[in-house]
PDB file of C-alpha atoms in Angstrom:
ATOM      1  CA  MET A  12       2.418 -90.055  16.305  1.00  0.00           C
ATOM      2  CA  ASN A  13      -0.637 -88.368  14.181  1.00  0.00           C
ATOM      3  CA  ASP A  14       1.331 -90.081  11.301  1.00  0.00           C
ATOM      4  CA  THR A  15       1.277 -93.212  12.647  1.00  0.00           C
ATOM      5  CA  ILE A  16      -2.087 -93.952  13.795  1.00  0.00           C
ATOM      6  CA  LYS A  17      -3.728 -93.024  11.067  1.00  0.00           C
ATOM      7  CA  LEU A  18      -1.126 -95.513   9.022  1.00  0.00           C
ATOM      8  CA  SER A  19      -2.174 -98.334  11.463  1.00  0.00           C
ATOM      9  CA  VAL A  20      -5.522 -97.874  11.094  1.00  0.00           C
ATOM     10  CA  GLY A  21      -5.677 -98.227   7.393  1.00  0.00           C
ATOM     11  CA  LEU A  22      -2.958-100.773   6.870  1.00  0.00           C
ATOM     12  CA  GLY A  23      -5.644-102.352   9.708  1.00  0.00           C
ATOM     13  CA  CYS A  24      -8.461-102.054   7.574  1.00  0.00           C
ATOM     14  CA  ILE A  25      -6.880-103.719   4.477  1.00  0.00           C
ATOM     15  CA  VAL A  26      -6.200-107.203   6.464  1.00  0.00           C
ATOM     16  CA  ILE A  27      -9.156-107.374   7.522  1.00  0.00           C
ATOM     17  CA  VAL A  28     -11.314-107.143   3.798  1.00  0.00           C
ATOM     18  CA  MET A  29      -8.407-108.931   3.038  1.00  0.00           C
ATOM     19  CA  THR A  30      -8.888-111.890   4.808  1.00  0.00           C
ATOM     20  CA  PHE A  31     -12.393-111.403   5.043  1.00  0.00           C
ATOM     21  CA  MET A  32     -12.149-111.271   1.018  1.00  0.00           C
ATOM     22  CA  THR A  33      -9.736-114.768   0.480  1.00  0.00           C
ATOM     23  CA  PHE A  34     -12.050-117.132   3.552  1.00  0.00           C
ATOM     24  CA  SER A  35     -15.016-116.162   1.275  1.00  0.00           C
ATOM     25  CA  MET A  36     -13.564-117.876  -1.909  1.00  0.00           C
ATOM     26  CA  LEU A  37     -13.009-120.497   0.532  1.00  0.00           C
ATOM     27  CA  ASN A  38     -16.334-121.007   1.382  1.00  0.00           C
ATOM     28  CA  PRO A  39     -18.452-123.971  -0.950  1.00  0.00           C
ATOM     29  CA  ALA A  40     -20.881-121.286  -3.038  1.00  0.00           C
ATOM     30  CA  PHE A  41     -18.344-119.621  -4.124  1.00  0.00           C
ATOM     31  CA  ALA A  42     -16.340-122.925  -5.064  1.00  0.00           C
ATOM     32  CA  GLN A  43     -18.993-123.899  -8.159  1.00  0.00           C
ATOM     33  CA  TRP A  44     -18.541-121.207 -10.258  1.00  0.00           C
ATOM     34  CA  GLY A  45     -14.933-123.349 -11.448  1.00  0.00           C
ATOM     35  CA  SER A  46     -16.379-125.452 -13.499  1.00  0.00           C
ATOM     36  CA  LYS A  47     -18.918-123.125 -15.325  1.00  0.00           C
ATOM     37  CA  SER A  48     -17.068-121.475 -17.454  1.00  0.00           C
ATOM     38  CA  ILE A  49     -19.036-118.473 -19.888  1.00  0.00           C
ATOM     39  CA  ALA A  50     -15.678-118.623 -22.770  1.00  0.00           C
ATOM     40  CA  GLY A  51     -16.059-121.284 -24.748  1.00  0.00           C
ATOM     41  CA  PHE A  52     -19.437-119.874 -25.770  1.00  0.00           C
ATOM     42  CA  PHE A  53     -18.769-116.775 -26.718  1.00  0.00           C
ATOM     43  CA  ILE A  54     -15.567-118.526 -29.052  1.00  0.00           C
ATOM     44  CA  ASP A  55     -18.275-120.694 -30.334  1.00  0.00           C
ATOM     45  CA  GLN A  56     -21.732-118.852 -31.605  1.00  0.00           C
ATOM     46  CA  GLY A  57     -19.990-114.617 -31.339  1.00  0.00           C
ATOM     47  CA  TRP A  58     -19.484-114.984 -35.376  1.00  0.00           C
ATOM     48  CA  ARG A  59     -22.601-117.614 -36.175  1.00  0.00           C
ATOM     49  CA  GLN A  60     -24.923-114.385 -33.998  1.00  0.00           C
ATOM     50  CA  LEU A  61     -23.193-111.470 -34.992  1.00  0.00           C
ATOM     51  CA  ALA A  62     -21.242-112.665 -37.893  1.00  0.00           C
ATOM     52  CA  ALA A  63     -18.345-110.728 -36.836  1.00  0.00           C
ATOM     53  CA  SER A  64     -14.302-112.712 -36.910  1.00  0.00           C
ATOM     54  CA  ASN A  65     -12.917-110.386 -34.133  1.00  0.00           C
ATOM     55  CA  ALA A  66     -14.787-112.097 -30.460  1.00  0.00           C
ATOM     56  CA  VAL A  67     -13.409-108.662 -28.479  1.00  0.00           C
ATOM     57  CA  THR A  68     -15.407-106.317 -30.651  1.00  0.00           C
ATOM     58  CA  THR A  69     -18.598-109.030 -30.164  1.00  0.00           C
ATOM     59  CA  ILE A  70     -18.106-108.985 -26.501  1.00  0.00           C
ATOM     60  CA  VAL A  71     -17.568-105.607 -26.003  1.00  0.00           C
ATOM     61  CA  TRP A  72     -20.084-104.009 -28.049  1.00  0.00           C
ATOM     62  CA  GLU A  73     -22.616-106.813 -27.828  1.00  0.00           C
ATOM     63  CA  TYR A  74     -22.508-108.908 -24.836  1.00  0.00           C
ATOM     64  CA  ARG A  75     -21.547-106.053 -22.442  1.00  0.00           C
ATOM     65  CA  GLY A  76     -23.036-103.254 -24.898  1.00  0.00           C
ATOM     66  CA  TYR A  77     -24.191-101.012 -21.672  1.00  0.00           C
ATOM     67  CA  ASP A  78     -21.493-101.470 -20.324  1.00  0.00           C
ATOM     68  CA  THR A  79     -18.988 -99.974 -23.485  1.00  0.00           C
ATOM     69  CA  LEU A  80     -22.047 -96.898 -22.927  1.00  0.00           C
ATOM     70  CA  GLY A  81     -20.863 -96.652 -19.526  1.00  0.00           C
ATOM     71  CA  GLU A  82     -17.291 -96.764 -20.104  1.00  0.00           C
ATOM     72  CA  GLU A  83     -17.490 -94.239 -23.505  1.00  0.00           C
ATOM     73  CA  THR A  84     -19.385 -92.119 -20.897  1.00  0.00           C
ATOM     74  CA  VAL A  85     -16.313 -92.577 -18.286  1.00  0.00           C
ATOM     75  CA  LEU A  86     -14.138 -90.903 -21.078  1.00  0.00           C
ATOM     76  CA  PHE A  87     -16.681 -88.745 -21.872  1.00  0.00           C
ATOM     77  CA  THR A  88     -16.668 -86.557 -18.992  1.00  0.00           C
ATOM     78  CA  ALA A  89     -12.818 -87.463 -17.805  1.00  0.00           C
ATOM     79  CA  ALA A  90     -12.771 -85.142 -20.793  1.00  0.00           C
ATOM     80  CA  MET A  91     -15.228 -82.803 -20.107  1.00  0.00           C
ATOM     81  CA  GLY A  92     -13.748 -82.341 -16.869  1.00  0.00           C
ATOM     82  CA  VAL A  93     -10.220 -81.820 -17.701  1.00  0.00           C
ATOM     83  CA  PHE A  94     -11.526 -78.515 -20.630  1.00  0.00           C
ATOM     84  CA  ALA A  95     -13.137 -77.601 -17.661  1.00  0.00           C
ATOM     85  CA  ILE A  96     -10.072 -76.767 -15.701  1.00  0.00           C
ATOM     86  CA  GLY A  97      -8.612 -76.005 -17.444  1.00  0.00           C
ATOM     87  CA  ALA A  98     -10.407 -73.652 -19.571  1.00  0.00           C
ATOM     88  CA  GLY A  99     -10.058 -71.507 -16.454  1.00  0.00           C
ATOM     89  CA  LEU A 100     -13.954 -71.893 -14.728  1.00  0.00           C
ATOM     90  CA  PHE A 101     -13.008 -73.094 -11.993  1.00  0.00           C
ATOM     91  CA  SER A 102      -9.394 -71.292 -11.552  1.00  0.00           C
ATOM     92  CA  MET A 103      -7.977 -69.157  -9.132  1.00  0.00           C
ATOM     93  CA  GLU A 104      -8.677 -65.804 -10.929  1.00  0.00           C
ATOM     94  CA  LYS A 105     -12.399 -66.285 -11.526  1.00  0.00           C
ATOM     95  CA  LEU A 106     -12.560 -67.632  -8.290  1.00  0.00           C
ATOM     96  CA  GLN A 107     -11.587 -63.985  -6.685  1.00  0.00           C
ATOM     97  CA  GLU A 108     -13.242 -62.637  -9.074  1.00  0.00           C
ATOM     98  CA  ARG A 109     -15.877 -63.746  -8.596  1.00  0.00           C
ATOM     99  CA  SER A 110     -16.158 -63.385  -4.859  1.00  0.00           C
ATOM    100  CA  ALA A 111     -15.233 -59.875  -4.730  1.00  0.00           C
ATOM    101  CA  SER A 112     -17.564 -58.925  -7.588  1.00  0.00           C
ATOM    102  CA  ARG A 113     -20.363 -60.337  -4.741  1.00  0.00           C
ATOM    103  CA  PRO A 114     -21.913 -58.258  -2.038  1.00  0.00           C
ATOM    104  CA  GLU A 115     -21.386 -58.990   1.499  1.00  0.00           C
ATOM    105  CA  ALA A 116     -23.404 -59.886   4.132  1.00  0.00           C
ATOM    106  CA  SER A 117     -23.882 -56.587   6.048  1.00  0.00           C
ATOM    107  CA  GLU A 118     -23.931 -54.350   3.026  1.00  0.00           C
ATOM    108  CA  VAL A 119     -26.709 -56.010   1.579  1.00  0.00           C
ATOM    109  CA  PRO A 120     -30.239 -53.928   1.542  1.00  0.00           C
ATOM    110  CA  LYS A 121     -32.770 -56.150   4.572  1.00  0.00           C
ATOM    111  CA  PRO A 122     -36.066 -56.116   3.196  1.00  0.00           C
TER     112      PRO A 122
ATOM    113  CA  MET B 100      11.138 -77.912 -34.388  1.00  0.00           C
ATOM    114  CA  ASN B 101      13.264 -77.961 -37.113  1.00  0.00           C
ATOM    115  CA  GLU B 102      13.161 -78.281 -40.613  1.00  0.00           C
ATOM    116  CA  ILE B 103      12.821 -82.416 -41.263  1.00  0.00           C
ATOM    117  CA  VAL B 104      10.576 -82.769 -38.113  1.00  0.00           C
ATOM    118  CA  ARG B 105       8.546 -80.139 -39.814  1.00  0.00           C
ATOM    119  CA  THR B 106       8.872 -82.187 -42.787  1.00  0.00           C
ATOM    120  CA  ALA B 107       8.299 -85.549 -41.646  1.00  0.00           C
ATOM    121  CA  SER B 108       6.184 -85.153 -40.063  1.00  0.00           C
ATOM    122  CA  LYS B 109       3.961 -83.517 -42.334  1.00  0.00           C
ATOM    123  CA  ALA B 110       3.591 -86.159 -44.474  1.00  0.00           C
ATOM    124  CA  MET B 111       3.066 -88.697 -42.236  1.00  0.00           C
ATOM    125  CA  PHE B 112       0.082 -87.396 -40.650  1.00  0.00           C
ATOM    126  CA  PRO B 113      -1.963 -88.545 -43.313  1.00  0.00           C
ATOM    127  CA  LEU B 114      -1.043 -91.631 -43.495  1.00  0.00           C
ATOM    128  CA  ILE B 115      -1.698 -92.063 -39.735  1.00  0.00           C
ATOM    129  CA  LEU B 116      -4.703 -90.722 -39.621  1.00  0.00           C
ATOM    130  CA  LEU B 117      -5.378 -93.536 -42.419  1.00  0.00           C
ATOM    131  CA  PHE B 118      -4.047 -96.489 -40.118  1.00  0.00           C
ATOM    132  CA  GLY B 119      -6.573 -95.172 -37.691  1.00  0.00           C
ATOM    133  CA  ILE B 120      -9.783 -95.131 -39.976  1.00  0.00           C
ATOM    134  CA  TYR B 121      -9.193 -98.649 -41.080  1.00  0.00           C
ATOM    135  CA  VAL B 122      -8.212 -99.430 -36.888  1.00  0.00           C
ATOM    136  CA  ILE B 123     -11.505 -98.502 -36.664  1.00  0.00           C
ATOM    137  CA  VAL B 124     -13.725 -99.566 -39.650  1.00  0.00           C
ATOM    138  CA  HIS B 125     -12.602-102.809 -39.216  1.00  0.00           C
ATOM    139  CA  GLY B 126     -13.053-103.212 -36.058  1.00  0.00           C
ATOM    140  CA  HIS B 127     -15.355-106.467 -36.040  1.00  0.00           C
ATOM    141  CA  THR B 128     -12.439-108.777 -38.673  1.00  0.00           C
ATOM    142  CA  THR B 129      -9.244-107.808 -37.418  1.00  0.00           C
ATOM    143  CA  PRO B 130      -7.466-106.938 -33.733  1.00  0.00           C
ATOM    144  CA  GLY B 131      -8.139-103.190 -32.861  1.00  0.00           C
ATOM    145  CA  GLY B 132     -11.516-101.251 -32.122  1.00  0.00           C
ATOM    146  CA  THR B 133     -12.771 -98.256 -30.888  1.00  0.00           C
ATOM    147  CA  PHE B 134     -10.302 -97.140 -28.056  1.00  0.00           C
ATOM    148  CA  SER B 135      -6.595 -98.556 -30.942  1.00  0.00           C
ATOM    149  CA  GLY B 136      -7.769 -96.584 -33.461  1.00  0.00           C
ATOM    150  CA  GLY B 137      -9.271 -93.400 -31.860  1.00  0.00           C
ATOM    151  CA  SER B 138      -5.959 -93.186 -29.851  1.00  0.00           C
ATOM    152  CA  VAL B 139      -4.179 -94.194 -33.609  1.00  0.00           C
ATOM    153  CA  MET B 140      -5.529 -91.238 -35.149  1.00  0.00           C
ATOM    154  CA  ALA B 141      -5.626 -88.300 -31.613  1.00  0.00           C
ATOM    155  CA  GLY B 142      -1.852 -89.626 -31.962  1.00  0.00           C
ATOM    156  CA  GLY B 143      -1.664 -87.883 -35.797  1.00  0.00           C
ATOM    157  CA  PHE B 144      -2.493 -84.589 -34.330  1.00  0.00           C
ATOM    158  CA  VAL B 145      -0.509 -85.003 -31.353  1.00  0.00           C
ATOM    159  CA  ILE B 146       2.587 -85.513 -34.073  1.00  0.00           C
ATOM    160  CA  TYR B 147       1.782 -82.243 -35.703  1.00  0.00           C
ATOM    161  CA  THR B 148       1.171 -80.581 -32.886  1.00  0.00           C
ATOM    162  CA  LEU B 149       4.664 -81.817 -31.590  1.00  0.00           C
ATOM    163  CA  ALA B 150       5.732 -80.295 -34.533  1.00  0.00           C
ATOM    164  CA  HIS B 151       4.483 -77.373 -35.758  1.00  0.00           C
ATOM    165  CA  GLY B 152       2.416 -76.152 -32.923  1.00  0.00           C
ATOM    166  CA  VAL B 153      -0.723 -75.552 -30.972  1.00  0.00           C
ATOM    167  CA  ARG B 154      -1.395 -72.288 -33.537  1.00  0.00           C
ATOM    168  CA  LYS B 155      -1.428 -74.089 -36.889  1.00  0.00           C
ATOM    169  CA  THR B 156      -2.817 -77.169 -35.508  1.00  0.00           C
ATOM    170  CA  GLU B 157      -6.137 -74.892 -34.189  1.00  0.00           C
ATOM    171  CA  ILE B 158      -6.844 -74.015 -37.895  1.00  0.00           C
ATOM    172  CA  ASP B 159      -6.603 -77.332 -39.079  1.00  0.00           C
ATOM    173  CA  MET B 160      -8.908 -78.072 -37.039  1.00  0.00           C
ATOM    174  CA  LYS B 161     -10.389 -76.069 -33.987  1.00  0.00           C
ATOM    175  CA  GLU B 162     -10.419 -77.573 -30.514  1.00  0.00           C
ATOM    176  CA  THR B 163     -15.001 -76.294 -30.956  1.00  0.00           C
ATOM    177  CA  ALA B 164     -15.647 -78.519 -34.465  1.00  0.00           C
ATOM    178  CA  ILE B 165     -13.555 -81.081 -31.778  1.00  0.00           C
ATOM    179  CA  ASN B 166     -16.031 -80.406 -28.902  1.00  0.00           C
ATOM    180  CA  VAL B 167     -19.494 -80.076 -31.542  1.00  0.00           C
ATOM    181  CA  LEU B 168     -18.481 -83.924 -33.128  1.00  0.00           C
ATOM    182  CA  LYS B 169     -17.813 -85.345 -29.670  1.00  0.00           C
ATOM    183  CA  SER B 170     -20.812 -84.188 -28.490  1.00  0.00           C
ATOM    184  CA  VAL B 171     -22.856 -85.016 -31.378  1.00  0.00           C
ATOM    185  CA  ALA B 172     -21.162 -89.287 -31.243  1.00  0.00           C
ATOM    186  CA  GLY B 173     -22.405 -88.910 -27.527  1.00  0.00           C
ATOM    187  CA  PHE B 174     -26.182 -88.465 -29.214  1.00  0.00           C
ATOM    188  CA  ILE B 175     -25.716 -90.235 -32.099  1.00  0.00           C
ATOM    189  CA  LEU B 176     -23.821 -93.589 -29.630  1.00  0.00           C
ATOM    190  CA  ILE B 177     -27.440 -93.916 -27.788  1.00  0.00           C
ATOM    191  CA  LEU B 178     -29.289 -93.147 -30.019  1.00  0.00           C
ATOM    192  CA  LEU B 179     -27.766 -96.930 -32.040  1.00  0.00           C
ATOM    193  CA  ILE B 180     -27.118 -98.671 -28.729  1.00  0.00           C
ATOM    194  CA  LEU B 181     -31.478 -97.034 -28.608  1.00  0.00           C
ATOM    195  CA  PHE B 182     -32.881 -98.527 -31.665  1.00  0.00           C
ATOM    196  CA  GLU B 183     -29.736-101.895 -32.078  1.00  0.00           C
ATOM    197  CA  LEU B 184     -32.657-103.807 -32.408  1.00  0.00           C
ATOM    198  CA  PHE B 185     -34.257-102.344 -35.777  1.00  0.00           C
ATOM    199  CA  LEU B 186     -30.383-101.821 -36.597  1.00  0.00           C
ATOM    200  CA  ARG B 187     -29.663-105.041 -37.153  1.00  0.00           C
ATOM    201  CA  ALA B 188     -33.094-106.617 -38.783  1.00  0.00           C
ATOM    202  CA  ALA B 189     -32.361-104.526 -41.358  1.00  0.00           C
ATOM    203  CA  LEU B 190     -28.372-105.545 -42.721  1.00  0.00           C
ATOM    204  CA  VAL B 191     -27.495-108.868 -40.966  1.00  0.00           C
ATOM    205  CA  PRO B 192     -25.311-110.284 -43.357  1.00  0.00           C
ATOM    206  CA  THR B 193     -24.412-113.548 -41.535  1.00  0.00           C
ATOM    207  CA  GLU B 194     -22.891-115.861 -44.683  1.00  0.00           C
ATOM    208  CA  THR B 195     -20.232-112.922 -45.280  1.00  0.00           C
ATOM    209  CA  LEU B 196     -17.564-113.434 -42.791  1.00  0.00           C
ATOM    210  CA  PHE B 197     -13.509-112.059 -42.624  1.00  0.00           C
ATOM    211  CA  THR B 198     -15.392-109.188 -45.074  1.00  0.00           C
ATOM    212  CA  LEU B 199     -15.963-105.821 -44.517  1.00  0.00           C
ATOM    213  CA  TRP B 200     -20.434-105.599 -44.718  1.00  0.00           C
ATOM    214  CA  SER B 201     -20.312-108.601 -42.042  1.00  0.00           C
ATOM    215  CA  GLY B 202     -21.537-108.013 -38.193  1.00  0.00           C
ATOM    216  CA  SER B 203     -23.986-106.679 -38.207  1.00  0.00           C
ATOM    217  CA  SER B 204     -23.913-103.714 -36.338  1.00  0.00           C
ATOM    218  CA  LEU B 205     -20.922-103.803 -35.202  1.00  0.00           C
ATOM    219  CA  MET B 206     -18.933-101.494 -37.820  1.00  0.00           C
ATOM    220  CA  PHE B 207     -21.179 -98.690 -36.472  1.00  0.00           C
ATOM    221  CA  PHE B 208     -21.518 -99.427 -33.168  1.00  0.00           C
ATOM    222  CA  ASN B 209     -17.075 -99.167 -33.975  1.00  0.00           C
ATOM    223  CA  ILE B 210     -17.032 -95.725 -36.402  1.00  0.00           C
ATOM    224  CA  VAL B 211     -19.099 -93.836 -33.682  1.00  0.00           C
ATOM    225  CA  GLY B 212     -16.704 -95.107 -30.613  1.00  0.00           C
ATOM    226  CA  GLY B 213     -13.760 -94.186 -32.458  1.00  0.00           C
ATOM    227  CA  ILE B 214     -14.926 -90.758 -32.843  1.00  0.00           C
ATOM    228  CA  MET B 215     -16.467 -90.412 -29.403  1.00  0.00           C
ATOM    229  CA  VAL B 216     -12.510 -91.516 -27.872  1.00  0.00           C
ATOM    230  CA  PHE B 217     -10.908 -89.652 -30.907  1.00  0.00           C
ATOM    231  CA  THR B 218     -12.042 -87.199 -30.333  1.00  0.00           C
ATOM    232  CA  GLY B 219     -11.855 -86.781 -25.999  1.00  0.00           C
ATOM    233  CA  LEU B 220      -8.458 -87.514 -25.773  1.00  0.00           C
ATOM    234  CA  LEU B 221      -7.746 -85.012 -28.880  1.00  0.00           C
ATOM    235  CA  MET B 222     -10.000 -82.602 -26.570  1.00  0.00           C
ATOM    236  CA  ILE B 223      -7.597 -83.948 -23.293  1.00  0.00           C
ATOM    237  CA  TRP B 224      -4.338 -82.920 -25.960  1.00  0.00           C
ATOM    238  CA  TYR B 225      -5.787 -79.205 -27.271  1.00  0.00           C
ATOM    239  CA  THR B 226      -6.321 -78.454 -23.715  1.00  0.00           C
ATOM    240  CA  ILE B 227      -2.759 -79.453 -21.867  1.00  0.00           C
ATOM    241  CA  ALA B 228      -1.246 -77.883 -25.401  1.00  0.00           C
ATOM    242  CA  LYS B 229      -2.696 -74.670 -24.718  1.00  0.00           C
ATOM    243  CA  ALA B 230      -2.355 -74.195 -21.060  1.00  0.00           C
ATOM    244  CA  ASP B 231       1.393 -74.396 -21.465  1.00  0.00           C
ATOM    245  CA  VAL B 232       1.217 -71.445 -24.131  1.00  0.00           C
ATOM    246  CA  GLU B 233      -0.752 -68.948 -22.893  1.00  0.00           C
TER     247      GLU B 233
END
C-alpha cells in the first residue's frame, strides 16, 4: 500500500514535469532558436583561429574549456571517492574502532 | 594466468602505452584526445594486471606515484587554464595545419588532461583490484 502510493506520486511528478517541458517547447520564445545554429561557426572558424584540424578538440578544450575543467574535476573526485572507500577510510571496522575508543558521555568529567 | 597470456601481455604492454601516447599527443590533428588516449593507456595497465597480478604491477608502477602524478596533473591543468592567454601568445603557428606542432595550446591541454584521465582510471582500477586481493 505504502509502496503503491510512493510509486504513483513519483509517476505523477514525472508526468507533470514532462508535460510542462513539452508544452513549454511550444512557446514561441523557443521557436526562434530553430534557425540559429552555431555549428557552422565551429566548422568554419575553429581551424582558422586555432590551427587545429580536429574540431572536437577545439570545442572541448577551447570554446568550452571551463566545462572540461569541471569534467576533469568530476573524474578527480570520483577517483578520490573510490580510493577513500577502497582504502578503508569508511569501512565498518574503522568506524567501530573509532566509536569504541571514544569515551561515553557519562564518563566525561564535568568541568 | 598461464604462460601464453603472460608473454602476450608483456609484449603488447609497451605497444598499447605507445598507442595511447600517440592518441593523446595527436589529439588536435586526428580523432581522439584526452579521454580516449587516457583510457587506452589505463587499459594497457589493466591487461598487465590481469595477466601478472597486482603485486608485480605494483613494482612497475606504485599507487602512491599515481596519486602524486594525478595531483600534479590537476595543478598544472589549473595553471594552464589560468595562464592560457600568455601560452597562446608565445606559440601560434596558425599557418601550419595537420602537423604535430600546430593548434596553439591544445597539445598541452591534451597531454595534461590525458595524464589526468589515465591516472584517475588507473587509481580506480588499482583500488578495486587490491580490494579483491586483501
